[in-house]
PDB file of N, CA, C and O in Angstrom:
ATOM      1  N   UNK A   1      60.157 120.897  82.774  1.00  0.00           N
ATOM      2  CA  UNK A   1      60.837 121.100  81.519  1.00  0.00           C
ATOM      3  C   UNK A   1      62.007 122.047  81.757  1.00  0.00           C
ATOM      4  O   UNK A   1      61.975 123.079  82.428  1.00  0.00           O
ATOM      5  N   UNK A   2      63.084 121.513  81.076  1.00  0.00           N
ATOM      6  CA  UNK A   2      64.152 122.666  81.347  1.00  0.00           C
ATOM      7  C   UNK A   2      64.542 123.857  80.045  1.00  0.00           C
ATOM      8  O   UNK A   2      65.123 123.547  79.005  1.00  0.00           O
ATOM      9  N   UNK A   3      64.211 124.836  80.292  1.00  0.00           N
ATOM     10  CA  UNK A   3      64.501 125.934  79.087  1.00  0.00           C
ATOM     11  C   UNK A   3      65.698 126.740  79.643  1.00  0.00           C
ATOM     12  O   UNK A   3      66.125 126.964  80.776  1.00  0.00           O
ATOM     13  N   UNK A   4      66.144 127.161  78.117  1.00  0.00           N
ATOM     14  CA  UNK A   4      67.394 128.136  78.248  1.00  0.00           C
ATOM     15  C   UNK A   4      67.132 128.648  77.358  1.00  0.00           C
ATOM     16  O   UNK A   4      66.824 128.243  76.237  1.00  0.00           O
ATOM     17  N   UNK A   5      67.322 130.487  78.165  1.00  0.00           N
ATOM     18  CA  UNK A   5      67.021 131.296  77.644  1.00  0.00           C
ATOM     19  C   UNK A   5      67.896 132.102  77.179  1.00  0.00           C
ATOM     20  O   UNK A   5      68.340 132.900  78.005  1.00  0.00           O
ATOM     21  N   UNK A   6      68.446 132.191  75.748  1.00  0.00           N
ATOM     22  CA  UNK A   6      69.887 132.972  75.427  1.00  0.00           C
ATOM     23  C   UNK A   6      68.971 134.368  75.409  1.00  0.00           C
ATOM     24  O   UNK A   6      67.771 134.353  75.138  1.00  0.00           O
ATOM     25  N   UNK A   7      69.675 135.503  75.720  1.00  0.00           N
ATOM     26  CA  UNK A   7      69.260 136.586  76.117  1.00  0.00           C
ATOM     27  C   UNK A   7      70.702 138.021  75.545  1.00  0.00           C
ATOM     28  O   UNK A   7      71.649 138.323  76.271  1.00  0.00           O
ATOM     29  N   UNK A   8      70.509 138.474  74.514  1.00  0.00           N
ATOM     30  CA  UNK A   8      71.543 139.555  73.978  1.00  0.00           C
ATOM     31  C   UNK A   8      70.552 140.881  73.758  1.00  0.00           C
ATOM     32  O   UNK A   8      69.664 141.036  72.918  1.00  0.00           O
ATOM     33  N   UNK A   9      70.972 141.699  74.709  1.00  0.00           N
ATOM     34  CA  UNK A   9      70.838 142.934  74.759  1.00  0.00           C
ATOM     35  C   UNK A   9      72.042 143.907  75.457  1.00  0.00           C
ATOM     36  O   UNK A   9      72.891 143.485  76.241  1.00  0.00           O
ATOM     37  N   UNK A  10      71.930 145.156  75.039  1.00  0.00           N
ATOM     38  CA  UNK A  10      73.071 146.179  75.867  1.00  0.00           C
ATOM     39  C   UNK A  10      72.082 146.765  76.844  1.00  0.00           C
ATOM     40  O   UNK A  10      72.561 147.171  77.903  1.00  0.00           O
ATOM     41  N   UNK A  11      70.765 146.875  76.660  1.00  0.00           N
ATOM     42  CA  UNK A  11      70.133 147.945  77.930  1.00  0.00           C
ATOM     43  C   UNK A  11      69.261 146.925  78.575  1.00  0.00           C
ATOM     44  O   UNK A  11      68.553 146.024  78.124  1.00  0.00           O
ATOM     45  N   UNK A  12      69.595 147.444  80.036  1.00  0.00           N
ATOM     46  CA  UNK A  12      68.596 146.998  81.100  1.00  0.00           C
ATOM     47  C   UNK A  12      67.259 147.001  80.756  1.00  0.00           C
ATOM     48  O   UNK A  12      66.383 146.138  80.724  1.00  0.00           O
ATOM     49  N   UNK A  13      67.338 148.694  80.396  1.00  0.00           N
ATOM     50  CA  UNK A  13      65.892 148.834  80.191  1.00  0.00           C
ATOM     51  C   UNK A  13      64.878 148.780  79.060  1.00  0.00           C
ATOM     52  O   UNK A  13      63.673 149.025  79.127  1.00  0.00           O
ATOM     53  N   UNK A  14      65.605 148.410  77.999  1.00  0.00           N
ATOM     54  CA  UNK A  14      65.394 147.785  76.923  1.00  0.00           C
ATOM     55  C   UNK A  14      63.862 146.816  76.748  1.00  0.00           C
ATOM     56  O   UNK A  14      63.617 146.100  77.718  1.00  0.00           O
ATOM     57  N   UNK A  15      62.946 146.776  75.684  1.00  0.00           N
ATOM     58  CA  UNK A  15      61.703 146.354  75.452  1.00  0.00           C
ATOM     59  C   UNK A  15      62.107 144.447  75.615  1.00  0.00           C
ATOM     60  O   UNK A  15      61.367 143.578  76.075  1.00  0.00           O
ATOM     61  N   UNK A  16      63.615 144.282  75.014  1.00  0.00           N
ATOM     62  CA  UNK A  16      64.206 143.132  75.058  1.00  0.00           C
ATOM     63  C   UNK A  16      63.772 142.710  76.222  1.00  0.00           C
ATOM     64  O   UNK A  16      62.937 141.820  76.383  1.00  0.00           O
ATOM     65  N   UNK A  17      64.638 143.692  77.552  1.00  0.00           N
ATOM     66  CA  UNK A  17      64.689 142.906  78.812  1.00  0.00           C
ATOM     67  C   UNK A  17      63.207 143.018  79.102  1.00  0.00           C
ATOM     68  O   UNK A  17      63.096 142.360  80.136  1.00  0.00           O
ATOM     69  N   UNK A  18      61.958 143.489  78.775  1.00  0.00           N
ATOM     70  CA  UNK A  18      60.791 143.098  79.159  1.00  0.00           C
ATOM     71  C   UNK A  18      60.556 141.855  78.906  1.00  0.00           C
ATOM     72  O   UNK A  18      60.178 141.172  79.858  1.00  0.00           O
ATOM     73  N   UNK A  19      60.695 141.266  77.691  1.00  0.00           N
ATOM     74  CA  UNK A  19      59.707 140.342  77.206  1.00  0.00           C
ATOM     75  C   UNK A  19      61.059 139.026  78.294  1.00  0.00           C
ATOM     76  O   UNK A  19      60.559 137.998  78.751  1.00  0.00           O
ATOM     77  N   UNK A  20      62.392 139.256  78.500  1.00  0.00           N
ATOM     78  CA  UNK A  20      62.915 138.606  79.230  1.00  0.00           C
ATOM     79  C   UNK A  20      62.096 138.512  80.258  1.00  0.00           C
ATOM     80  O   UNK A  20      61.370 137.518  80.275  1.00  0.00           O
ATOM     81  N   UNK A  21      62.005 139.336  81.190  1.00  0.00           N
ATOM     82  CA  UNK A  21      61.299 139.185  82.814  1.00  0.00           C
ATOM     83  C   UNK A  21      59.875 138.593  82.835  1.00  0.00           C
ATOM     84  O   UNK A  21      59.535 137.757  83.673  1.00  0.00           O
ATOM     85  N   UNK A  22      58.950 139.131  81.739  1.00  0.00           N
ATOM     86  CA  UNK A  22      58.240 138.133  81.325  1.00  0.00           C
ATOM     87  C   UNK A  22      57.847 136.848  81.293  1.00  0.00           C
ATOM     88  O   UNK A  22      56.922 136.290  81.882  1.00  0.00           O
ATOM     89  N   UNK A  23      59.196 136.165  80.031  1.00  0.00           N
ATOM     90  CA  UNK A  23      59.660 134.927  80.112  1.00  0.00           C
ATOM     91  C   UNK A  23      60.048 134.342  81.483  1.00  0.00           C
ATOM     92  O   UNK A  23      59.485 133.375  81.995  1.00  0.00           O
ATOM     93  N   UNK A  24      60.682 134.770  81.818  1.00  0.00           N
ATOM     94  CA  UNK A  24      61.105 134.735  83.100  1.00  0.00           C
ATOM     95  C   UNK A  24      60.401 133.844  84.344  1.00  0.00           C
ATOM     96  O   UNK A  24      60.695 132.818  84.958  1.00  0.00           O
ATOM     97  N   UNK A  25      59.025 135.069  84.370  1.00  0.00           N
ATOM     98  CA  UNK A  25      58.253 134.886  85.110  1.00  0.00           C
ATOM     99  C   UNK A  25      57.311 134.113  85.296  1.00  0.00           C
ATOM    100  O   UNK A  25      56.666 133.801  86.297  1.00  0.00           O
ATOM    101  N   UNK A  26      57.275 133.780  84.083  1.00  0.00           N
ATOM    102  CA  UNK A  26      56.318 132.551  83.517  1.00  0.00           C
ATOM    103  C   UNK A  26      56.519 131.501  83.455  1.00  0.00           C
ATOM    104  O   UNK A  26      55.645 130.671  83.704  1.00  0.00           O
ATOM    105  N   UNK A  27      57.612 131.213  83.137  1.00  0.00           N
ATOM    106  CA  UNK A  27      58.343 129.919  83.261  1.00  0.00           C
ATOM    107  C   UNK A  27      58.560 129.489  84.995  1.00  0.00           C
ATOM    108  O   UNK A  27      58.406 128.326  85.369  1.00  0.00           O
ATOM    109  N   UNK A  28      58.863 130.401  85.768  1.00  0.00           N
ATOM    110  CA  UNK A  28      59.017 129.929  87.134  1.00  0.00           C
ATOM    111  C   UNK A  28      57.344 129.458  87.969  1.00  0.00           C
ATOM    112  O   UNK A  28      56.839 128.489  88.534  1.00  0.00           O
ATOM    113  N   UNK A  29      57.008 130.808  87.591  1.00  0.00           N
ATOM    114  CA  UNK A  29      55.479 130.436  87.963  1.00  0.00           C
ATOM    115  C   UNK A  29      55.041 128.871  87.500  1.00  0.00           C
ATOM    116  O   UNK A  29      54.323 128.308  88.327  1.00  0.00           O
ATOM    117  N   UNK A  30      55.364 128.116  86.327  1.00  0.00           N
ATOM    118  CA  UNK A  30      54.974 126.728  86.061  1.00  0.00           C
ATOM    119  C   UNK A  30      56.370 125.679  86.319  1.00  0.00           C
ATOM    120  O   UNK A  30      56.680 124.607  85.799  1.00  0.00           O
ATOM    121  N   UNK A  31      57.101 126.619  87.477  1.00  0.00           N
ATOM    122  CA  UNK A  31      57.510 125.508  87.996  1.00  0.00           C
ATOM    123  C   UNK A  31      58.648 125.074  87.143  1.00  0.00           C
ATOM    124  O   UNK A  31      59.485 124.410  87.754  1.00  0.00           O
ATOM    125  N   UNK A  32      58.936 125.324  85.627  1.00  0.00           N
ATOM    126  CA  UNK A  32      60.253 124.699  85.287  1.00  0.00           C
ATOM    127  C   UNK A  32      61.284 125.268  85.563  1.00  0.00           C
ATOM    128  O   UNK A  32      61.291 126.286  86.255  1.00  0.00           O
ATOM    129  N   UNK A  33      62.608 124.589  84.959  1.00  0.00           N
ATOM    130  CA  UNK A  33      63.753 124.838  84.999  1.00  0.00           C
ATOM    131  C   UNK A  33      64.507 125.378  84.191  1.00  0.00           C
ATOM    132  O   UNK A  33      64.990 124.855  83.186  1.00  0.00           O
ATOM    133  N   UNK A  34      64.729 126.980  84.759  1.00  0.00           N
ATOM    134  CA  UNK A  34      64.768 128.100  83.761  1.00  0.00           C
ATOM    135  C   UNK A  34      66.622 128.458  84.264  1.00  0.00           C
ATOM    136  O   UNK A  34      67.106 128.579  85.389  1.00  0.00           O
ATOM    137  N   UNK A  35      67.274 128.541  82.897  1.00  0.00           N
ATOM    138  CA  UNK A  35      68.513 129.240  83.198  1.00  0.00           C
ATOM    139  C   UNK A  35      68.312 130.069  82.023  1.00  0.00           C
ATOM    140  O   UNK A  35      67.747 129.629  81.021  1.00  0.00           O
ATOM    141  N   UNK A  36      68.830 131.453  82.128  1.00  0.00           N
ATOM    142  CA  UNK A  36      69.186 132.415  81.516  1.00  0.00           C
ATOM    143  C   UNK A  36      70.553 132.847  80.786  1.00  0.00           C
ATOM    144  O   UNK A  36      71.413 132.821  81.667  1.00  0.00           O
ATOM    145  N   UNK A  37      70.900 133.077  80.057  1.00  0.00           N
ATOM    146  CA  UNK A  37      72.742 133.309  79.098  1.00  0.00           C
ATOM    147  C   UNK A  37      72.439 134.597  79.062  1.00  0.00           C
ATOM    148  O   UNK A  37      71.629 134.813  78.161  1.00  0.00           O
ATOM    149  N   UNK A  38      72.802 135.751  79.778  1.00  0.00           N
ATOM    150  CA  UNK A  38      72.768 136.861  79.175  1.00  0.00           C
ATOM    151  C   UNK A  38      74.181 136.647  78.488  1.00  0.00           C
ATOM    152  O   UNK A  38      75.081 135.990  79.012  1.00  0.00           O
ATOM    153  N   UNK A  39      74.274 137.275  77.257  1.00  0.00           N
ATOM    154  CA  UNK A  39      75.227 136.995  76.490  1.00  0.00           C
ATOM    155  C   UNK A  39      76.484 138.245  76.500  1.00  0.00           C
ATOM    156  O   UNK A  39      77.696 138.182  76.294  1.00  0.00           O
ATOM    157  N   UNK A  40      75.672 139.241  76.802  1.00  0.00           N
ATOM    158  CA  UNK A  40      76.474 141.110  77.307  1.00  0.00           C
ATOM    159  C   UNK A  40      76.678 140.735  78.849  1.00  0.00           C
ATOM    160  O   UNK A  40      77.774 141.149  79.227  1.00  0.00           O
ATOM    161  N   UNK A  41      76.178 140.278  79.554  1.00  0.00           N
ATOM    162  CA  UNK A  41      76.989 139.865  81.169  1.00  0.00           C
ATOM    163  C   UNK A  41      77.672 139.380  81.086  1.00  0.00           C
ATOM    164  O   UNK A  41      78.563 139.659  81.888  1.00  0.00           O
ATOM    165  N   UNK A  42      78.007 138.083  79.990  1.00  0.00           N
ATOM    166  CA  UNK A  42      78.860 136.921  80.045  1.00  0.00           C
ATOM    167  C   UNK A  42      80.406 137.780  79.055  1.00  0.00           C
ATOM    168  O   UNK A  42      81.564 137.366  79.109  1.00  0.00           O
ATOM    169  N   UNK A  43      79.889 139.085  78.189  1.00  0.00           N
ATOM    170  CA  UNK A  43      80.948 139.213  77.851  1.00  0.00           C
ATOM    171  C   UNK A  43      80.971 138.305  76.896  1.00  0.00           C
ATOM    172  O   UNK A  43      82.149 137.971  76.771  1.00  0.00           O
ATOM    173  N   UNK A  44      80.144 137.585  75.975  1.00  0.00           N
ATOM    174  CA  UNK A  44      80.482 136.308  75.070  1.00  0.00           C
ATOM    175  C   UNK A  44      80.808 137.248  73.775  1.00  0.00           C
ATOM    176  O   UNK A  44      79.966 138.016  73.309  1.00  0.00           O
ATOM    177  N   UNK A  45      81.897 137.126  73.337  1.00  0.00           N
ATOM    178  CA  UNK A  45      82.513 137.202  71.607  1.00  0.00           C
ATOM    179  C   UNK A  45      81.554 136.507  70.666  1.00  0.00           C
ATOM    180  O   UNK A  45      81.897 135.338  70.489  1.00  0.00           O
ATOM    181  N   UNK A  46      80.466 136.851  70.008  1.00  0.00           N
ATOM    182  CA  UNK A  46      80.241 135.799  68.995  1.00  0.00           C
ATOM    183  C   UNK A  46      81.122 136.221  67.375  1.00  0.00           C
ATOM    184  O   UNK A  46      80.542 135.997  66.313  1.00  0.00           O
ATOM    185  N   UNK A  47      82.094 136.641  67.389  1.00  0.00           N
ATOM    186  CA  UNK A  47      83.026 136.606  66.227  1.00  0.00           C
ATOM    187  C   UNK A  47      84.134 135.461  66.403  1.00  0.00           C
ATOM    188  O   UNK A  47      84.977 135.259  67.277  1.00  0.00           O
ATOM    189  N   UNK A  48      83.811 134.828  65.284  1.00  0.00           N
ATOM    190  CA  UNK A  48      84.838 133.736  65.265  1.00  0.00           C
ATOM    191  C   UNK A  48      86.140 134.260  65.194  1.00  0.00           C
ATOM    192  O   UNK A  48      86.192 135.295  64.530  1.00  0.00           O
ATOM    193  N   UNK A  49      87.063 133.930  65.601  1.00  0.00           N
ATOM    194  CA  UNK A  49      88.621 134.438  65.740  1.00  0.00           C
ATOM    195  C   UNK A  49      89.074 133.107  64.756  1.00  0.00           C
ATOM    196  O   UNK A  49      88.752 131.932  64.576  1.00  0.00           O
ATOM    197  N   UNK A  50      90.257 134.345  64.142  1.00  0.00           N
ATOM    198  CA  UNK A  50      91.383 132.621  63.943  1.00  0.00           C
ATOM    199  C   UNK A  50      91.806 132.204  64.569  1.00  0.00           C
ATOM    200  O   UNK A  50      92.028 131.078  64.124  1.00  0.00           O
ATOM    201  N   UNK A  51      92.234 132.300  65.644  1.00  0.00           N
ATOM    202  CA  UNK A  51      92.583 131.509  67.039  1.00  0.00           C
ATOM    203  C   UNK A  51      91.485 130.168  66.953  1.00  0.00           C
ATOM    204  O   UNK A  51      91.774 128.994  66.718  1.00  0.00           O
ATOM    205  N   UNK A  52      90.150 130.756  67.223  1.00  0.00           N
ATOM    206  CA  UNK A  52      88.764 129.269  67.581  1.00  0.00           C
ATOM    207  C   UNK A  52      88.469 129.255  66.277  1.00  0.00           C
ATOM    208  O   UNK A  52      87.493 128.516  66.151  1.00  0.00           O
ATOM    209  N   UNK A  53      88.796 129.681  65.244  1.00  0.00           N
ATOM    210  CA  UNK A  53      88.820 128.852  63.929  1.00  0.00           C
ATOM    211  C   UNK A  53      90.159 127.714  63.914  1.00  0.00           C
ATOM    212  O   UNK A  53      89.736 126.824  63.176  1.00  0.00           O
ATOM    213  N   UNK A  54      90.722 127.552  64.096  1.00  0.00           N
ATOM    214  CA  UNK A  54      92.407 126.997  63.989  1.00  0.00           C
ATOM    215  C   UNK A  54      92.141 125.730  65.018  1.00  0.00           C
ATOM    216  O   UNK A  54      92.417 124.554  64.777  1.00  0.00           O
ATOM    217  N   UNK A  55      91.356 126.411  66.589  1.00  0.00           N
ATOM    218  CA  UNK A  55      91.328 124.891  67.534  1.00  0.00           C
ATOM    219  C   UNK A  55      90.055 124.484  67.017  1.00  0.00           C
ATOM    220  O   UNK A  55      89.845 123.371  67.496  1.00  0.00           O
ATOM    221  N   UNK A  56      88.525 125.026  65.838  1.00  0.00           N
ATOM    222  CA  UNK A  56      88.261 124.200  65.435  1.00  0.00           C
ATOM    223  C   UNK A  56      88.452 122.936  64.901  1.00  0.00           C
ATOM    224  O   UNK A  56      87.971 121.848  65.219  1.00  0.00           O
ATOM    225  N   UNK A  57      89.467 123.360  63.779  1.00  0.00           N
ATOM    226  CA  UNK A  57      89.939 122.862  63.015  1.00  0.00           C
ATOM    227  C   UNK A  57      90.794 121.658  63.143  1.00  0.00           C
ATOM    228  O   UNK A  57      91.217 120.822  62.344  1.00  0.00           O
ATOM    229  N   UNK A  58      90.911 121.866  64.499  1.00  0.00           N
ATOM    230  CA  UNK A  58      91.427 120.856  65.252  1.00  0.00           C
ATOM    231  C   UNK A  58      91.508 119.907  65.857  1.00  0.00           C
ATOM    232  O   UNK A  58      92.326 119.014  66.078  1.00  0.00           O
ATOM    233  N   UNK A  59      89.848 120.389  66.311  1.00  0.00           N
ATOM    234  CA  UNK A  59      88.924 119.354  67.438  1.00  0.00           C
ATOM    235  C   UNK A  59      88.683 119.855  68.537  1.00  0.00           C
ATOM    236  O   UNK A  59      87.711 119.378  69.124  1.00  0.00           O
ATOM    237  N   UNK A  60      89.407 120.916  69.185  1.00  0.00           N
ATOM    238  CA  UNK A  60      89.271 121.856  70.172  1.00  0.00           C
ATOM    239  C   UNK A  60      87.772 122.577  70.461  1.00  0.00           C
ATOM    240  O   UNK A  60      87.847 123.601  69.783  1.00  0.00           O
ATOM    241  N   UNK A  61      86.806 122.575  70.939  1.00  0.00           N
ATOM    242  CA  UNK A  61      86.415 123.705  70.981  1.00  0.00           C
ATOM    243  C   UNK A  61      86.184 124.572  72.214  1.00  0.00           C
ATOM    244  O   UNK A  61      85.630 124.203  73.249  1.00  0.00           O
ATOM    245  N   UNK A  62      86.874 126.219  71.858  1.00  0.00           N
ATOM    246  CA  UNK A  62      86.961 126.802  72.258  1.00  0.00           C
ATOM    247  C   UNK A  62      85.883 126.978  74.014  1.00  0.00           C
ATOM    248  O   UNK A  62      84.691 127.283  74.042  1.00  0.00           O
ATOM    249  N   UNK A  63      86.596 126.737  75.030  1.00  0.00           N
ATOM    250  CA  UNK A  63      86.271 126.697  76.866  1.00  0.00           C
ATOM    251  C   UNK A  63      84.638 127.815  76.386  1.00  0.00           C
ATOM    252  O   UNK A  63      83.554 127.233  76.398  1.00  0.00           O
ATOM    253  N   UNK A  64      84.680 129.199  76.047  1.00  0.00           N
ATOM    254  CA  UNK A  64      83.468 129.729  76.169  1.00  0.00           C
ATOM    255  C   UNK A  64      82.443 129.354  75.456  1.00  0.00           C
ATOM    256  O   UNK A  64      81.293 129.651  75.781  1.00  0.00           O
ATOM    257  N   UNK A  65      82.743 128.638  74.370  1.00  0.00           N
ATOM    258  CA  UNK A  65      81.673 127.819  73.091  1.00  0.00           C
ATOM    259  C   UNK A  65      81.310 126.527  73.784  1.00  0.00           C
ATOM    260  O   UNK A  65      80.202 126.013  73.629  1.00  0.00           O
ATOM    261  N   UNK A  66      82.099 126.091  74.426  1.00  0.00           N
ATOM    262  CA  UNK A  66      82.033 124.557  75.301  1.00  0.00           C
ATOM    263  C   UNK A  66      80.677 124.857  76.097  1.00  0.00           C
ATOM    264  O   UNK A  66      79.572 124.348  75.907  1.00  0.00           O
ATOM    265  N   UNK A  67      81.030 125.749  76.968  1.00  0.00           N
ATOM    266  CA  UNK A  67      79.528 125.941  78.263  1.00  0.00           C
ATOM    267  C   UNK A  67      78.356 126.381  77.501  1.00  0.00           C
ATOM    268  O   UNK A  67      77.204 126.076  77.810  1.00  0.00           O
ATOM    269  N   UNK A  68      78.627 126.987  76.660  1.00  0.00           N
ATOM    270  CA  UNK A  68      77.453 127.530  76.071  1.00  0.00           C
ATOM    271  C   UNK A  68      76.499 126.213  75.035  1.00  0.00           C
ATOM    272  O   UNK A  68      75.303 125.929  74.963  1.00  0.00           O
ATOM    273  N   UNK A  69      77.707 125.687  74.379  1.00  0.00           N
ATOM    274  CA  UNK A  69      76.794 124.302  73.845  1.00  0.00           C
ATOM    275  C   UNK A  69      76.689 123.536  74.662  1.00  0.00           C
ATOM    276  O   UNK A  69      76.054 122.576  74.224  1.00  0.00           O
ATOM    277  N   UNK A  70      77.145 123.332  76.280  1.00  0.00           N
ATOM    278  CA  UNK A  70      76.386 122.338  77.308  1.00  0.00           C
ATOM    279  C   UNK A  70      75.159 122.394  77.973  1.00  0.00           C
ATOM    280  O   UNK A  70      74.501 121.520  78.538  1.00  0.00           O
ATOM    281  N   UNK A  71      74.899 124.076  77.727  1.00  0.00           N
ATOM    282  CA  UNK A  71      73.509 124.697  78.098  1.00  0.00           C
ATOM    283  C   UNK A  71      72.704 123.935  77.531  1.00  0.00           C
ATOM    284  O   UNK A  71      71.838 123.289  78.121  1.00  0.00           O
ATOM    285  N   UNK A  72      72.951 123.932  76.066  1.00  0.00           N
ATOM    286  CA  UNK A  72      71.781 123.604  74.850  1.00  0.00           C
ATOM    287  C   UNK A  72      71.753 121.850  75.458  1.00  0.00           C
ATOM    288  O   UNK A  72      70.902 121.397  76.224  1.00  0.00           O
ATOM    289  N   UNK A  73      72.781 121.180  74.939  1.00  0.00           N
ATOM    290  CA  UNK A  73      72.257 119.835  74.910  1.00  0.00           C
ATOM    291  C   UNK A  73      71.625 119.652  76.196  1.00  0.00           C
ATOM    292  O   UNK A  73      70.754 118.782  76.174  1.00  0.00           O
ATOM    293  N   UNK A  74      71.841 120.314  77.501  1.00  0.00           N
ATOM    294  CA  UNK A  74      71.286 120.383  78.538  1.00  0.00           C
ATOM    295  C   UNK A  74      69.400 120.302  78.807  1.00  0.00           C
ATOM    296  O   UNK A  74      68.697 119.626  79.558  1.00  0.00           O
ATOM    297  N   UNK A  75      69.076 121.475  77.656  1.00  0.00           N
ATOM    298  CA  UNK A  75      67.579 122.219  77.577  1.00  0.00           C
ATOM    299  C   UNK A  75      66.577 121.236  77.035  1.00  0.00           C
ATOM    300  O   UNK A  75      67.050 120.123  76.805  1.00  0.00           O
ATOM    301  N   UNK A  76      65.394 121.387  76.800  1.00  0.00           N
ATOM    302  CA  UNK A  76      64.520 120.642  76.196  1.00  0.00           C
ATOM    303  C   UNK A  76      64.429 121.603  75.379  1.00  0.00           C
ATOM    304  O   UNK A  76      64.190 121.200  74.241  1.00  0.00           O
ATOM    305  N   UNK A  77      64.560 123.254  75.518  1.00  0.00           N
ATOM    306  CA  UNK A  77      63.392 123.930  75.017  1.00  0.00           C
ATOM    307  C   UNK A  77      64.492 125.329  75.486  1.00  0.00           C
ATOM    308  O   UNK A  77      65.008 125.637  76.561  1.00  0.00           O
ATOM    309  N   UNK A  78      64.539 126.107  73.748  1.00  0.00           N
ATOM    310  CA  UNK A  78      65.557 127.447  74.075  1.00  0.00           C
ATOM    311  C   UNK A  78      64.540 128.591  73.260  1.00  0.00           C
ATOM    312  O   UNK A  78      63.769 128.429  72.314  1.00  0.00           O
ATOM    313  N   UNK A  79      64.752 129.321  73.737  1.00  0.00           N
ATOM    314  CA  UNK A  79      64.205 131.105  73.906  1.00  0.00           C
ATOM    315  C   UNK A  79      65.116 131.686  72.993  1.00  0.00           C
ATOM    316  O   UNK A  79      66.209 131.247  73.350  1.00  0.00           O
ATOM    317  N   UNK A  80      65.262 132.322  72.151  1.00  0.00           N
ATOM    318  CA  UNK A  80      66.733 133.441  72.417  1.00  0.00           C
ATOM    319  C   UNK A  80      65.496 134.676  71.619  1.00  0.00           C
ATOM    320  O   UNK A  80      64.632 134.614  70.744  1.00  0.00           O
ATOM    321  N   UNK A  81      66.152 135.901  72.690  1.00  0.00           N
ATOM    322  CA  UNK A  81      65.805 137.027  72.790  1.00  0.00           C
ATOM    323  C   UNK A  81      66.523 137.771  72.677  1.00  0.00           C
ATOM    324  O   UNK A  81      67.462 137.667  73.466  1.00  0.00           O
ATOM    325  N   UNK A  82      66.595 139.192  71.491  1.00  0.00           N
ATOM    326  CA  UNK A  82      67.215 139.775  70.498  1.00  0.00           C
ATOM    327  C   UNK A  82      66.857 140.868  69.943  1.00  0.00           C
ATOM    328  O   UNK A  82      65.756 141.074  69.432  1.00  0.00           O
ATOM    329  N   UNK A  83      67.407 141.326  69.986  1.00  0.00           N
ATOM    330  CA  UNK A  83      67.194 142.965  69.344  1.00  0.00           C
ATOM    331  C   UNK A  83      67.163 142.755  67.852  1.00  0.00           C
ATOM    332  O   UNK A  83      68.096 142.171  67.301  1.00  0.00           O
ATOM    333  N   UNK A  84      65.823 143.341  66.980  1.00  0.00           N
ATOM    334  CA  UNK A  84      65.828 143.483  65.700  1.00  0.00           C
ATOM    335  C   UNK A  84      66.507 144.903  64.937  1.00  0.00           C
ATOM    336  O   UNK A  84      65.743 145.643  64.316  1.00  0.00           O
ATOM    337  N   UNK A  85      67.125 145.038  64.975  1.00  0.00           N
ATOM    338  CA  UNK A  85      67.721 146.809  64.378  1.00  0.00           C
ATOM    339  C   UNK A  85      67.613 147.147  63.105  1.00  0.00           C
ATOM    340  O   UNK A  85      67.987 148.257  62.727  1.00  0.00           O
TER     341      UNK A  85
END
């Protein structure tokens, strides 16, 4: 099975990144096919700009929104792990 795991946290050491390594670990141990998005490594913007509102609007979508929705249609099966504040 292939899972993707979107993953947004700022600390390493964070309760977040536990239940990540966790996940992680578990998923490899049975053998599937695990990719991870840290979303603070990748540097991903999730604020829409008028810029990627405008090449919405267009038909465009924005090169960093592109990989990230190729992950998904990619996955059987997504995670996302998140800080509640």
């Amino acid at each position: 099975m292939k899972h993707l795991v979107v993953y947004s946290h700022p600390n390493f050491g964070s309760f977040s990144h536990a239940i990540l390594d966790v996940v992680r670990e578990t998923l490899d141990a049975l053998k599937h096919d695990v990719v991870v998005r840290d979303l603070y490594a990748l540097d991903f913007n999730p604020v829409l700009s008028s810029a990627d509102f405008a090449a919405l609007h267009a038909g465009d979508v924005p090169s960093d929104v592109k990989a990230e929705q190729d992950y998904i249609v990619w996955s059987d099966m997504v995670t996302v792990i998140h800080p509640i504040w």
